[in-house]
Amino acid sequence: MPKRLRLTRRFPVALTNDAYRRLHAFAAEAGLSVDEALSFLFEHFGSVTDSDNLTHRLRLFRAELEDRKR
């Protein structure tokens, strides 16, 4: 029997416009709601990300973060 999907944790989140559009596009492509898409991504984070690419992208994001906040 599959594990029940209970969306019990709620939190306000702020996204860039690009992240918001990409999240909604991913959810639509996958046939999921935005909540379901986020749950899927974080429940399966290790298997849907490449650790080397993630580390590289995170380093780039952090390097430009202060400039993006202005």
PDB file of C-alpha atoms in Angstrom:
ATOM      1  CA  MET A   1       0.000   0.000   0.000  1.00  0.00           C
ATOM      2  CA  PRO A   2       1.499   3.372  -0.982  1.00  0.00           C
ATOM      3  CA  LYS A   3       2.405   5.902   1.659  1.00  0.00           C
ATOM      4  CA  ARG A   4      -0.366   8.489   2.078  1.00  0.00           C
ATOM      5  CA  LEU A   5       0.408  11.990   0.824  1.00  0.00           C
ATOM      6  CA  ARG A   6      -0.500  14.248   3.719  1.00  0.00           C
ATOM      7  CA  LEU A   7       0.521  17.848   3.198  1.00  0.00           C
ATOM      8  CA  THR A   8       0.603  18.810   6.877  1.00  0.00           C
ATOM      9  CA  ARG A   9       3.501  21.259   6.952  1.00  0.00           C
ATOM     10  CA  ARG A  10       2.884  24.739   5.624  1.00  0.00           C
ATOM     11  CA  PHE A  11       5.291  27.629   5.486  1.00  0.00           C
ATOM     12  CA  PRO A  12       5.475  30.931   3.652  1.00  0.00           C
ATOM     13  CA  VAL A  13       8.081  30.926   0.938  1.00  0.00           C
ATOM     14  CA  ALA A  14       9.551  33.676  -1.211  1.00  0.00           C
ATOM     15  CA  LEU A  15      10.779  32.844  -4.717  1.00  0.00           C
ATOM     16  CA  THR A  16      12.354  34.778  -7.530  1.00  0.00           C
ATOM     17  CA  ASN A  17      10.149  35.214 -10.587  1.00  0.00           C
ATOM     18  CA  ASP A  18      12.294  32.697 -12.469  1.00  0.00           C
ATOM     19  CA  ALA A  19      12.007  30.107  -9.688  1.00  0.00           C
ATOM     20  CA  TYR A  20       8.245  30.658  -9.432  1.00  0.00           C
ATOM     21  CA  ARG A  21       7.752  30.191 -13.181  1.00  0.00           C
ATOM     22  CA  ARG A  22       9.993  27.107 -13.259  1.00  0.00           C
ATOM     23  CA  LEU A  23       8.192  25.523 -10.304  1.00  0.00           C
ATOM     24  CA  HIS A  24       4.805  26.069 -11.908  1.00  0.00           C
ATOM     25  CA  ALA A  25       6.062  24.800 -15.271  1.00  0.00           C
ATOM     26  CA  PHE A  26       7.516  21.671 -13.642  1.00  0.00           C
ATOM     27  CA  ALA A  27       4.267  21.033 -11.757  1.00  0.00           C
ATOM     28  CA  ALA A  28       2.211  21.434 -14.941  1.00  0.00           C
ATOM     29  CA  GLU A  29       4.534  19.167 -16.959  1.00  0.00           C
ATOM     30  CA  ALA A  30       4.358  16.515 -14.249  1.00  0.00           C
ATOM     31  CA  GLY A  31       0.589  16.829 -13.804  1.00  0.00           C
ATOM     32  CA  LEU A  32       0.987  17.819 -10.152  1.00  0.00           C
ATOM     33  CA  SER A  33      -0.095  20.709  -7.983  1.00  0.00           C
ATOM     34  CA  VAL A  34       2.682  23.053  -6.861  1.00  0.00           C
ATOM     35  CA  ASP A  35       2.499  21.556  -3.345  1.00  0.00           C
ATOM     36  CA  GLU A  36       2.806  18.034  -4.732  1.00  0.00           C
ATOM     37  CA  ALA A  37       5.710  19.055  -6.973  1.00  0.00           C
ATOM     38  CA  LEU A  38       7.641  20.554  -4.047  1.00  0.00           C
ATOM     39  CA  SER A  39       6.947  17.489  -1.917  1.00  0.00           C
ATOM     40  CA  PHE A  40       8.173  15.224  -4.706  1.00  0.00           C
ATOM     41  CA  LEU A  41      11.354  17.223  -5.271  1.00  0.00           C
ATOM     42  CA  PHE A  42      12.336  17.317  -1.615  1.00  0.00           C
ATOM     43  CA  GLU A  43      11.337  13.737  -0.804  1.00  0.00           C
ATOM     44  CA  HIS A  44      13.495  12.534  -3.714  1.00  0.00           C
ATOM     45  CA  PHE A  45      16.135  15.267  -3.579  1.00  0.00           C
ATOM     46  CA  GLY A  46      19.133  12.935  -3.549  1.00  0.00           C
ATOM     47  CA  SER A  47      17.996  10.964  -6.560  1.00  0.00           C
ATOM     48  CA  VAL A  48      16.832  13.891  -8.722  1.00  0.00           C
ATOM     49  CA  THR A  49      19.975  15.992  -8.299  1.00  0.00           C
ATOM     50  CA  ASP A  50      23.530  15.405  -9.400  1.00  0.00           C
ATOM     51  CA  SER A  51      25.689  16.152  -6.344  1.00  0.00           C
ATOM     52  CA  ASP A  52      28.600  17.562  -8.369  1.00  0.00           C
ATOM     53  CA  ASN A  53      26.339  19.830 -10.395  1.00  0.00           C
ATOM     54  CA  LEU A  54      24.433  20.873  -7.255  1.00  0.00           C
ATOM     55  CA  THR A  55      27.668  21.826  -5.482  1.00  0.00           C
ATOM     56  CA  HIS A  56      28.841  23.848  -8.486  1.00  0.00           C
ATOM     57  CA  ARG A  57      25.490  25.623  -8.952  1.00  0.00           C
ATOM     58  CA  LEU A  58      25.237  26.378  -5.225  1.00  0.00           C
ATOM     59  CA  ARG A  59      28.724  27.903  -5.259  1.00  0.00           C
ATOM     60  CA  LEU A  60      27.752  30.142  -8.203  1.00  0.00           C
ATOM     61  CA  PHE A  61      24.457  31.118  -6.562  1.00  0.00           C
ATOM     62  CA  ARG A  62      26.170  32.066  -3.298  1.00  0.00           C
ATOM     63  CA  ALA A  63      28.815  34.085  -5.140  1.00  0.00           C
ATOM     64  CA  GLU A  64      26.209  36.308  -6.800  1.00  0.00           C
ATOM     65  CA  LEU A  65      23.646  36.313  -3.988  1.00  0.00           C
ATOM     66  CA  GLU A  66      24.534  39.705  -2.497  1.00  0.00           C
ATOM     67  CA  ASP A  67      24.404  41.373  -5.919  1.00  0.00           C
ATOM     68  CA  ARG A  68      21.024  39.786  -6.622  1.00  0.00           C
ATOM     69  CA  LYS A  69      19.601  41.139  -3.342  1.00  0.00           C
ATOM     70  CA  ARG A  70      20.199  44.749  -4.427  1.00  0.00           C
TER      71      ARG A  70
END
